[in-house]
mmCIF file of C-alpha atoms in Angstrom:
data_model
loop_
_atom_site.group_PDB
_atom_site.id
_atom_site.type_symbol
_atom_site.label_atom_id
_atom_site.label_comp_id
_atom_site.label_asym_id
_atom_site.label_seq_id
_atom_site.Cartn_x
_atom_site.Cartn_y
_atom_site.Cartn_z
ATOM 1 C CA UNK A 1 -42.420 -34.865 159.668
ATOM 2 C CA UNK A 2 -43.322 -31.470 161.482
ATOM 3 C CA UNK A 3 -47.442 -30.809 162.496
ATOM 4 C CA UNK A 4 -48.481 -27.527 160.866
ATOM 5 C CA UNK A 5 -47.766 -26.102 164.719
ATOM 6 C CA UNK A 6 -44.538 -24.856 166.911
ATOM 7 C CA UNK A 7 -43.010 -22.281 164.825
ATOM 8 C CA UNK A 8 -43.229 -19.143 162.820
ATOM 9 C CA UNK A 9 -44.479 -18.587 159.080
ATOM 10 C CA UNK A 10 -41.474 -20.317 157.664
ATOM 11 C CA UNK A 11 -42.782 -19.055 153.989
ATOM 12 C CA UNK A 12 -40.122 -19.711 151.016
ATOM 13 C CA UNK A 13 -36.937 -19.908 153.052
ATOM 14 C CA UNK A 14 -35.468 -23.091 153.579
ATOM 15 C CA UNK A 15 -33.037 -25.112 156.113
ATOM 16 C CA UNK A 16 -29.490 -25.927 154.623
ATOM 17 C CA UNK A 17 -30.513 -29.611 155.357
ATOM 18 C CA UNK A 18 -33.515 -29.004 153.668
ATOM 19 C CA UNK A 19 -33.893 -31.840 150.226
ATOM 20 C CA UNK A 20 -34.606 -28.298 147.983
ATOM 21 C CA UNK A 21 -32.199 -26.156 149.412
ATOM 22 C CA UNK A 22 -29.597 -25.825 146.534
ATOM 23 C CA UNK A 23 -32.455 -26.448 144.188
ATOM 24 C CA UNK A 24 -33.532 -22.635 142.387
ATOM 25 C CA UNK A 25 -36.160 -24.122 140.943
ATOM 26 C CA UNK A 26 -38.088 -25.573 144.058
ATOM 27 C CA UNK A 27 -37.146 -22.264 145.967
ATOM 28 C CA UNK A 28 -38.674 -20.108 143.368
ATOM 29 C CA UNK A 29 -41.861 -22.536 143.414
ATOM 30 C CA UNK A 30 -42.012 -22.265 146.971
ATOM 31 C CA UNK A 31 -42.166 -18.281 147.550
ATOM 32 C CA UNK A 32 -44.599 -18.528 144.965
ATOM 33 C CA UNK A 33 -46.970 -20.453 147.186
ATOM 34 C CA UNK A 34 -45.752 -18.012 149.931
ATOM 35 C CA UNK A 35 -46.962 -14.848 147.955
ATOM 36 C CA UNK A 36 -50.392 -16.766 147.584
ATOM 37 C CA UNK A 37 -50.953 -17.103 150.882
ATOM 38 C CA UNK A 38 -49.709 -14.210 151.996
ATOM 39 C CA UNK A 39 -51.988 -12.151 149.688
ATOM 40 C CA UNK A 40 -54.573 -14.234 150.559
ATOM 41 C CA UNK A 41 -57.676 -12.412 152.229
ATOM 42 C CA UNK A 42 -60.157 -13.754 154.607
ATOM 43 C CA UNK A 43 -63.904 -14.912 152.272
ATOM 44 C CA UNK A 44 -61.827 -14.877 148.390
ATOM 45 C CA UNK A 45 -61.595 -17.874 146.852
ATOM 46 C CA UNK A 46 -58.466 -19.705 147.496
ATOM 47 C CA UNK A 47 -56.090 -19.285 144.191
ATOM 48 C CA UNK A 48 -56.047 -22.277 141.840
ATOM 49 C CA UNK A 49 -52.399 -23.327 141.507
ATOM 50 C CA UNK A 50 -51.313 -25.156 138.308
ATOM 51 C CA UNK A 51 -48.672 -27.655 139.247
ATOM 52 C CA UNK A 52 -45.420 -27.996 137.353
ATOM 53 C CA UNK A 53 -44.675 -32.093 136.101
ATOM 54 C CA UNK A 54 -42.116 -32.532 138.645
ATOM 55 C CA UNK A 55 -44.697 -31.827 141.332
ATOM 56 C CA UNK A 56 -47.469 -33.722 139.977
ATOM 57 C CA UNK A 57 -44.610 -36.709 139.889
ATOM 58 C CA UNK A 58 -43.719 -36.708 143.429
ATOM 59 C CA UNK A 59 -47.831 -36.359 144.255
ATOM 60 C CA UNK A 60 -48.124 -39.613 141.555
ATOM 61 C CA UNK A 61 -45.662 -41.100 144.104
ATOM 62 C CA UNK A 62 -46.954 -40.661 147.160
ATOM 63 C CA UNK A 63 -50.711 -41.004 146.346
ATOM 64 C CA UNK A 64 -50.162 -44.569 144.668
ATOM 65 C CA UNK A 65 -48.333 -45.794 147.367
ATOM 66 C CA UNK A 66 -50.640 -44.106 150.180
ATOM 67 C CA UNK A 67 -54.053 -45.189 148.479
ATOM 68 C CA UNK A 68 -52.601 -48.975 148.749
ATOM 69 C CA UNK A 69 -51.506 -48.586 152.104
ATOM 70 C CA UNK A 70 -54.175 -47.109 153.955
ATOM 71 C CA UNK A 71 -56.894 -49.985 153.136
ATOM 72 C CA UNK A 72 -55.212 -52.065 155.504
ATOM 73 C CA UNK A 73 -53.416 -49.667 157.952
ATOM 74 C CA UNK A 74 -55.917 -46.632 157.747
ATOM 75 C CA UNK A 75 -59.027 -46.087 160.207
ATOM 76 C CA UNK A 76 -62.486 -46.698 158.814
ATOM 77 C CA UNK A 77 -63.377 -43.113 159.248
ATOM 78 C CA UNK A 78 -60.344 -42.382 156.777
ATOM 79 C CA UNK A 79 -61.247 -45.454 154.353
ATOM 80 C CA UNK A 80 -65.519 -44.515 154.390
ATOM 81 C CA UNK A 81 -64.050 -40.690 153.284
ATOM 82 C CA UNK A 82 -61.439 -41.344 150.500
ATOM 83 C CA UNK A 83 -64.218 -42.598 147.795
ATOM 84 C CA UNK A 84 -66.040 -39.583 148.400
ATOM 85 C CA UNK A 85 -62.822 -37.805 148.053
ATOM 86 C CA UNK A 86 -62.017 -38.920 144.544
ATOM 87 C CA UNK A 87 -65.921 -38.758 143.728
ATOM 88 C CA UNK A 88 -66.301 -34.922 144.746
ATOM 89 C CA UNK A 89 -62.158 -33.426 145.193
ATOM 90 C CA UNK A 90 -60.606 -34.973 142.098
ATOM 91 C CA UNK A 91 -58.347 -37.087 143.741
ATOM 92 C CA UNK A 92 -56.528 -39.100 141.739
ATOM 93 C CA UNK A 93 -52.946 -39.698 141.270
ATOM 94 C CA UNK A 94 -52.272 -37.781 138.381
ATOM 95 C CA UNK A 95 -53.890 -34.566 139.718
ATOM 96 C CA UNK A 96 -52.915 -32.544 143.108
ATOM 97 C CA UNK A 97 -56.768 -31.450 144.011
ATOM 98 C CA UNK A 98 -57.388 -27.791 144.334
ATOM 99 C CA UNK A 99 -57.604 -26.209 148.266
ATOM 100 C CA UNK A 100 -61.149 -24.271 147.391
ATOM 101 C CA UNK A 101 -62.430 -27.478 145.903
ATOM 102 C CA UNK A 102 -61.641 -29.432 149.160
ATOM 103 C CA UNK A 103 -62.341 -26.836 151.316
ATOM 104 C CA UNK A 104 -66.044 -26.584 149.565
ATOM 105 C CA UNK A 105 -66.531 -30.343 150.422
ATOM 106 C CA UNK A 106 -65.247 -30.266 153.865
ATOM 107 C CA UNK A 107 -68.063 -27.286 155.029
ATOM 108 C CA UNK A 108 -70.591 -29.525 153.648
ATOM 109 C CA UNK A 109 -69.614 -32.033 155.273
ATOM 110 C CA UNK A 110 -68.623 -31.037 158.974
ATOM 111 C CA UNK A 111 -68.315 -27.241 158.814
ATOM 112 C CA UNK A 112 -64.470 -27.116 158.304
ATOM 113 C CA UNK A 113 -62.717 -24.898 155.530
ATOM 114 C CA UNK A 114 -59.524 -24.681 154.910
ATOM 115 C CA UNK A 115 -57.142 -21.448 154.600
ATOM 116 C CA UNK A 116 -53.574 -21.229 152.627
ATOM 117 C CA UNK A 117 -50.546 -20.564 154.772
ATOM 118 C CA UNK A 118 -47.014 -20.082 154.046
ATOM 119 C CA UNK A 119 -45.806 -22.363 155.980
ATOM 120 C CA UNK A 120 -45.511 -22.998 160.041
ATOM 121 C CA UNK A 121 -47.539 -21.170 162.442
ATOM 122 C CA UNK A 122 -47.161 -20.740 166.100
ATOM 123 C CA UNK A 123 -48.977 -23.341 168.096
ATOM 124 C CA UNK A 124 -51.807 -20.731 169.631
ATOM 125 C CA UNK A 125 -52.434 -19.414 165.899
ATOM 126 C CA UNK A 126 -52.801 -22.725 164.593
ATOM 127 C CA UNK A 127 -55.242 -24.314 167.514
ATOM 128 C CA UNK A 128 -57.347 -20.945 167.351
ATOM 129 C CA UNK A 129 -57.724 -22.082 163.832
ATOM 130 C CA UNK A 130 -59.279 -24.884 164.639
ATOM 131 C CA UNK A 131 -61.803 -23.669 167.691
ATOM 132 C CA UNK A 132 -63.209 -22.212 164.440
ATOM 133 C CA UNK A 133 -63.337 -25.351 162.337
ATOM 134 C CA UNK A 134 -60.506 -23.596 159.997
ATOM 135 C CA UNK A 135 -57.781 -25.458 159.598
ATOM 136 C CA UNK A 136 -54.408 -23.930 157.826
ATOM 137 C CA UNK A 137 -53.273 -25.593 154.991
ATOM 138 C CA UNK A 138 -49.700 -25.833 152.671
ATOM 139 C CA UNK A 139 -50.398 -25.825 148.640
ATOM 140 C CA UNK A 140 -46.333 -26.295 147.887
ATOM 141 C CA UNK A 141 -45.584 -29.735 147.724
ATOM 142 C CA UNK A 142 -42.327 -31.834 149.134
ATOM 143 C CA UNK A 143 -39.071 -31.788 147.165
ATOM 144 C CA UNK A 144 -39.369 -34.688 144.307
ATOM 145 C CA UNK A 145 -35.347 -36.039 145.327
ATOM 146 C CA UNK A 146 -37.713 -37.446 148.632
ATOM 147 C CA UNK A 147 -40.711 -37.854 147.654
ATOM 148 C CA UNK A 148 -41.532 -39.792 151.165
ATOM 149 C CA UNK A 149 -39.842 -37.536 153.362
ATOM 150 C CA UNK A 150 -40.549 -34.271 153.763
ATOM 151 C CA UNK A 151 -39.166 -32.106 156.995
ATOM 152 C CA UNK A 152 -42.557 -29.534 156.959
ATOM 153 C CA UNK A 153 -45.851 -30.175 156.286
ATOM 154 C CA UNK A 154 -46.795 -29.710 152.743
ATOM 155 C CA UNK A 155 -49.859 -30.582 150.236
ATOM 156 C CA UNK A 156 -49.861 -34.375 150.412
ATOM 157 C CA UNK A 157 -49.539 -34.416 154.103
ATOM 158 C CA UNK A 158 -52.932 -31.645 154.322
ATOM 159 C CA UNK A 159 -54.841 -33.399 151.547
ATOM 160 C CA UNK A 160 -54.035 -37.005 152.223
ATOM 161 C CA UNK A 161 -53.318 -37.176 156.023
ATOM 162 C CA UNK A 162 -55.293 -34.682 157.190
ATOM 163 C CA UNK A 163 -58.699 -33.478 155.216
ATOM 164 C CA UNK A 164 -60.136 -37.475 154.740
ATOM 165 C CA UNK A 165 -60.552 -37.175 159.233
ATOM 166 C CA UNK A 166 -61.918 -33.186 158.713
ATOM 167 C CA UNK A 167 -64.749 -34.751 156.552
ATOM 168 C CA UNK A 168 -65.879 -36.881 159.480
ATOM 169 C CA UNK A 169 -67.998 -35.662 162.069
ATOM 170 C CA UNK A 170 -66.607 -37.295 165.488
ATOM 171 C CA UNK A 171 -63.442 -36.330 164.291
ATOM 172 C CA UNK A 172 -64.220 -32.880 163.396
ATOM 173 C CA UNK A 173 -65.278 -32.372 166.796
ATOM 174 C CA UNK A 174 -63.115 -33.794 168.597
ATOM 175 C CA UNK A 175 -60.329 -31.941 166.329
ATOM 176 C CA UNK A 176 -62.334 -28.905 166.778
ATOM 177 C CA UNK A 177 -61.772 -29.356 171.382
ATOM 178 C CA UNK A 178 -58.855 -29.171 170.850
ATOM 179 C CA UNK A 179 -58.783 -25.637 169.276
ATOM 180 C CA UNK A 180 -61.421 -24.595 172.001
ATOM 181 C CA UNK A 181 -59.008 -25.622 175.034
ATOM 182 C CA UNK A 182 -56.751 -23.430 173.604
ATOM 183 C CA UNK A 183 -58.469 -20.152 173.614
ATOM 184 C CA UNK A 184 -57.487 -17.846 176.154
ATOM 185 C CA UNK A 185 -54.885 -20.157 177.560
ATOM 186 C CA UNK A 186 -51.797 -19.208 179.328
ATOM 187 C CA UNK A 187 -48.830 -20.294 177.297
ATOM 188 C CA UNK A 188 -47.791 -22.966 179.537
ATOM 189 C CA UNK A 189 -51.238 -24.494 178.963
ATOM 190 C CA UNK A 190 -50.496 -23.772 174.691
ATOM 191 C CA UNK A 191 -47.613 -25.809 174.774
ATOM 192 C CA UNK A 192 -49.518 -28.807 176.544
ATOM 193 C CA UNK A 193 -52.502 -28.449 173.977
ATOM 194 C CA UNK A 194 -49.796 -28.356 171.191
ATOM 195 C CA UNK A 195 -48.005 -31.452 172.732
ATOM 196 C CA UNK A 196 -51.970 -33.266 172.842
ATOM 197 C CA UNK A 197 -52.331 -32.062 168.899
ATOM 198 C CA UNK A 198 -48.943 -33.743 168.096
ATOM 199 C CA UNK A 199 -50.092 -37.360 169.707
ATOM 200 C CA UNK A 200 -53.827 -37.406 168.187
ATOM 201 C CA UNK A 201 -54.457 -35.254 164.970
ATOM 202 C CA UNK A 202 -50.638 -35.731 163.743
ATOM 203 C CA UNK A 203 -49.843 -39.013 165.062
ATOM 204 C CA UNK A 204 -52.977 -40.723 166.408
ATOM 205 C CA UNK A 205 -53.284 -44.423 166.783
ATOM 206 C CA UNK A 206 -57.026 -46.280 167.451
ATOM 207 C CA UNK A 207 -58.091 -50.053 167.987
ATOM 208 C CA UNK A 208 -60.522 -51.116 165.152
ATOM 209 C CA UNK A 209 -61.503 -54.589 165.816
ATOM 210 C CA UNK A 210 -58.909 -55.894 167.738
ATOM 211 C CA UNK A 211 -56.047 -54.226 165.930
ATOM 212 C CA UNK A 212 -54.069 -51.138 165.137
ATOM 213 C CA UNK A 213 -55.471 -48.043 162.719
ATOM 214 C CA UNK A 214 -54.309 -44.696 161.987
ATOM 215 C CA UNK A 215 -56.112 -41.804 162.272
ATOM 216 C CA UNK A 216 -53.011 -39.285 162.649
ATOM 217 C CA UNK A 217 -52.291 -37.326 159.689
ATOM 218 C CA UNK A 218 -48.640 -37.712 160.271
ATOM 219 C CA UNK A 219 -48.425 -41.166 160.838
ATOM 220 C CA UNK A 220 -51.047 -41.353 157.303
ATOM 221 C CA UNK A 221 -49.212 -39.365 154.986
ATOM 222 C CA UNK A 222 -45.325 -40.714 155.976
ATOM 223 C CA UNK A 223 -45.285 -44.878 154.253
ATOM 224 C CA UNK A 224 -42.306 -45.361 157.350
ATOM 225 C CA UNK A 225 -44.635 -43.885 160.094
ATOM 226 C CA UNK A 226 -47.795 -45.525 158.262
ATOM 227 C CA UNK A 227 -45.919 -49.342 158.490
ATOM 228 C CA UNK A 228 -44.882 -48.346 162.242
ATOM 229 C CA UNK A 229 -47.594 -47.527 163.816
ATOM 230 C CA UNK A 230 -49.969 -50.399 163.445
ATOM 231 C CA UNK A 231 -47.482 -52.760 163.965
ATOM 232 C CA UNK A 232 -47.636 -54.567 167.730
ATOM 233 C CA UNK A 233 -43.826 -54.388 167.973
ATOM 234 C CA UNK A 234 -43.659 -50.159 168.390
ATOM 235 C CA UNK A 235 -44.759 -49.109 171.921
ATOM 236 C CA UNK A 236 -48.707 -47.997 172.203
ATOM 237 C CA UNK A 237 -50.081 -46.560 175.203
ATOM 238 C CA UNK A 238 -53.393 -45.930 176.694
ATOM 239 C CA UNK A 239 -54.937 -42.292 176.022
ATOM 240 C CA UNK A 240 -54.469 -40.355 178.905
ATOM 241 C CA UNK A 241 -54.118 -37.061 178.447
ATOM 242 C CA UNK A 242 -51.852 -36.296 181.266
ATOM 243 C CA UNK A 243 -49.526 -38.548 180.340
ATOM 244 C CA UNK A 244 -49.779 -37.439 176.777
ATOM 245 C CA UNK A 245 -48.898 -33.494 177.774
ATOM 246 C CA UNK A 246 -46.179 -34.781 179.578
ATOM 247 C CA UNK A 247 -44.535 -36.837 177.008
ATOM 248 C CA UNK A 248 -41.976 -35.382 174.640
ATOM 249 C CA UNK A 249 -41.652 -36.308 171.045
ATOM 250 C CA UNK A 250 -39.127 -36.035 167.724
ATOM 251 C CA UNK A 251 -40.019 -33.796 165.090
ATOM 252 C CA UNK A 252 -37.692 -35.002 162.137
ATOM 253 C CA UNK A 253 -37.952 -39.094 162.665
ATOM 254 C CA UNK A 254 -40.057 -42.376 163.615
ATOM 255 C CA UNK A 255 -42.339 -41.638 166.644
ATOM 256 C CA UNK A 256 -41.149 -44.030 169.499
ATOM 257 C CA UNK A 257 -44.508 -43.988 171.495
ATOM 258 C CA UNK A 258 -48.404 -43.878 170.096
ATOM 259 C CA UNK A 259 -51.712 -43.133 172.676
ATOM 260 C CA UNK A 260 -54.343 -45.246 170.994
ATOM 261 C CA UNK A 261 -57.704 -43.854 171.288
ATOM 262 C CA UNK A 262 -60.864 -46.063 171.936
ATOM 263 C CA UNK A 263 -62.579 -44.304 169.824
ATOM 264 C CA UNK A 264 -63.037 -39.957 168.951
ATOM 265 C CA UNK A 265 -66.151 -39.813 171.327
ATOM 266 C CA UNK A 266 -64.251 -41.015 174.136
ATOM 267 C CA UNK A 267 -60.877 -39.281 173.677
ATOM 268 C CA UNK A 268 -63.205 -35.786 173.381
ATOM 269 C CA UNK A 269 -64.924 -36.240 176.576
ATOM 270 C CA UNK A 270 -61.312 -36.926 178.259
ATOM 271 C CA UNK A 271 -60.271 -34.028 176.380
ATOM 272 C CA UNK A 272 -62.611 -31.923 177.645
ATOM 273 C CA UNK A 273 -62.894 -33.245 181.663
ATOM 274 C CA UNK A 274 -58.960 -33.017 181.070
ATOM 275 C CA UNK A 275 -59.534 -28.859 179.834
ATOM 276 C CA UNK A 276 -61.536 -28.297 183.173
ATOM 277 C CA UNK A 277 -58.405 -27.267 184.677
ATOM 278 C CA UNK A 278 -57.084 -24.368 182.425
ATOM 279 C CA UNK A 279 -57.209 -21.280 184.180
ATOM 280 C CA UNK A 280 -59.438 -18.949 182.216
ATOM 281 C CA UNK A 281 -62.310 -17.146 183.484
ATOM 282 C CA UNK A 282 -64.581 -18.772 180.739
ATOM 283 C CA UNK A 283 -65.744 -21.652 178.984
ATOM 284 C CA UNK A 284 -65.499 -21.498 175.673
ATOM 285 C CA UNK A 285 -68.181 -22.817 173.262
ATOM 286 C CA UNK A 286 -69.048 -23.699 169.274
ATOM 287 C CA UNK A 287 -72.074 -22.000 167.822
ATOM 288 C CA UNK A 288 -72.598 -24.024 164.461
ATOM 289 C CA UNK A 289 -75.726 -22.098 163.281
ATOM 290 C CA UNK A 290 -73.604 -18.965 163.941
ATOM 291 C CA UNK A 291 -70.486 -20.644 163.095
ATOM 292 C CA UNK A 292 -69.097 -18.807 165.702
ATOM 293 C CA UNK A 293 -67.393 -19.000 169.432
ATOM 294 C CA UNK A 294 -69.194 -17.911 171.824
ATOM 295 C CA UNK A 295 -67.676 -17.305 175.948
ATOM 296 C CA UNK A 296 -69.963 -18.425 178.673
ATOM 297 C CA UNK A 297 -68.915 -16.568 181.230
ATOM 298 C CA UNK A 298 -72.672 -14.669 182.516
ATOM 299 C CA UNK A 299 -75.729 -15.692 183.758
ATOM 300 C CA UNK A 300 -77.275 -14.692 180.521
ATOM 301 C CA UNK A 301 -75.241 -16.885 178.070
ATOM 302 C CA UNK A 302 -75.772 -20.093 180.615
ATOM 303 C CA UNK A 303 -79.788 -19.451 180.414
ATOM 304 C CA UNK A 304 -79.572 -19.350 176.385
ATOM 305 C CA UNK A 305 -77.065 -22.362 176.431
ATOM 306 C CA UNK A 306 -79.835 -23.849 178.424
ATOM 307 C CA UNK A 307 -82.726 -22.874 176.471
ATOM 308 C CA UNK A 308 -81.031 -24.200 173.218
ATOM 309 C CA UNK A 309 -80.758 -27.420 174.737
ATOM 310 C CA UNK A 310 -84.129 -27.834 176.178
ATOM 311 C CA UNK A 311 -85.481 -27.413 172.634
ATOM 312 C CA UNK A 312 -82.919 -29.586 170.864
ATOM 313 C CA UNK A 313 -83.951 -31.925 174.030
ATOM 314 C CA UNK A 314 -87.488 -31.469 173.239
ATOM 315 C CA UNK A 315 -87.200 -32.490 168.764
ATOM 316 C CA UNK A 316 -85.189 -35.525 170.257
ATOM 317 C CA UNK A 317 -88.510 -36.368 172.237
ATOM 318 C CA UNK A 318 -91.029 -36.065 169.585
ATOM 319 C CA UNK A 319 -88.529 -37.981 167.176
ATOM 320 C CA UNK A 320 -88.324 -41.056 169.580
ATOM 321 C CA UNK A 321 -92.359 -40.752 170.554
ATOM 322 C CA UNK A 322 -92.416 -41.104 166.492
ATOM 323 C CA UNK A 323 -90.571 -44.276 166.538
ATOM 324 C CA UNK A 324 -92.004 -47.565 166.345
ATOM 325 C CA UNK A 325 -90.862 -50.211 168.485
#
């Protein structure tokens, strides 16, 4: 399974090796989706899509199977979202939930939205996406003749992998770093950040309790990857972000190495010590009354940076002077 990052729109055309190639049907489906999100404009509602039967089949497949799987081999974070997923999106296996829907949910929850793409994006268009808490997202859905393989992402792997994590707070930060390393990078720098995406948000591994959990969206939304990861035979390693940016990976089969994470909190903060060294002549920084990135790089952003925190300092002192031992 590809991550949404490391190429080009890829829209409606597809690779000869591609499960849909020869199939008219599924190519006419898929510029379709293209033409949506191509059309699409920044602040409109995202286009409802009705879904043909063989679509809604393969989703039937894959969202059985994935529901039963991830209460064993899914984080909490991912198992404490999913109710309020089928509560709030509509999910359910005979329904593919609607991107505006989900994306409503998600900015009430952590201040993510989601935007329709065509297909793949270049790495730095994709993290820049998420500095922003906007994360790009497929509506086409894999070819039904493979319903658990698919070569690029597509709608199961956003709306099952992916959005259950975006509708958690440590994780939406700690997706969100990412995105913010990446602004203003040099290109060398894009490929590492791209390389750190691939072995956390796609295929992230954590310790819950003593053993193995998923957290990537990759490893998630793919039952092989989903078995593999959590079990103590396939090779984990600690999270260390220079080995991570360091380490290459396959795009098209089983991932022969995880990082686990201790938990989001601490992989951020290494994230971020780790993001100290990209040369840019700012820091970059998440404005969530604004909703907006702001660049500290004067004397006059670091005083109001400081300001802000003195008073969010200062309601954190009268709440605890309100507490009762």
């Amino acid at each position: 399974l590809s991550s949404g990052i490391n190429a080009e729109y890829g829209g409606s055309e597809l690779d000869s090796d591609h499960p849909g190639f020869t199939d008219e049907v599924y190519r006419k489906r898929r510029k379709m989706f293209a033409d949506i999100a191509f059309n699409y404009k920044h602040g409109e509602p995202i286009p409802v899509v009705e879904y043909n039967e063989a679509e809604l089949e393969t989703w039937r497949q894959v969202f059985t199977k994935i529901t039963t799987l991830s209460k064993t081999h899914a984080c909490k974070e991912f198992r404490n979202v999913w109710p309020l997923l089928v509560e709030n999106c509509n999910y359910n296996k005979d329904t593919i939930p609607q991107l505006q829907n989900v994306s409503d949910f998600l900015k009430d929850c952590t201040g993510f939205s989601l935007r329709p793409v065509a297909g793949l994006l270049s790495s730095r268009d994709f993290l820049a996406g998420l500095a922003f808490r906007v994360f790009h997202s497929t509506q086409y859905i894999r070819h039904g003749a493979k319903p658990f393989y698919t070569p690029e992402p597509d709608v199961c792997h956003e709306l099952i992998g992916h959005v259950p994590l975006f509708a958690d707070p440590e994780f939406a930060a700690f997706s969100q770093e990412i995105g913010l390393a990446s602004l203003g990078a040099p290109d060398d720098w894009i490929e590492k950040l791209a390389t750190l995406y691939w072995f956390t948000i796609e295929f992230g591994v954590c310790i819950e309790e003593g053993d193995f959990k998923a957290y990537g969206a990759g490893c998630i939304s793919s039952i092989e990857e989903l078995e593999n990861c959590v079990n103590s035979d396939s090779k984990k390693l600690p999270f260390e972000v220079e080995k991570i940016v360091t380490t290459p990976y396959p795009i098209t089969t089983i991932q022969p190495v995880y990082f686990v994470a201790p938990s989001f909190a601490e992989a951020k903060r290494k994230i971020m010590e780790w993001a100290q060294q990209i040369p840019r002549p700012f820091t970059a920084h998440y404005n969530p009354y604004t909703q907006s990135v702001e660049l500290i790089n004067k004397r006059s952003n670091c005083i109001k940076m400081i300001r802000d925190l003195a008073n969010e300092m200062k309601t954190l002192e009268d709440a605890v002077m309100k507490l009762v031992d």
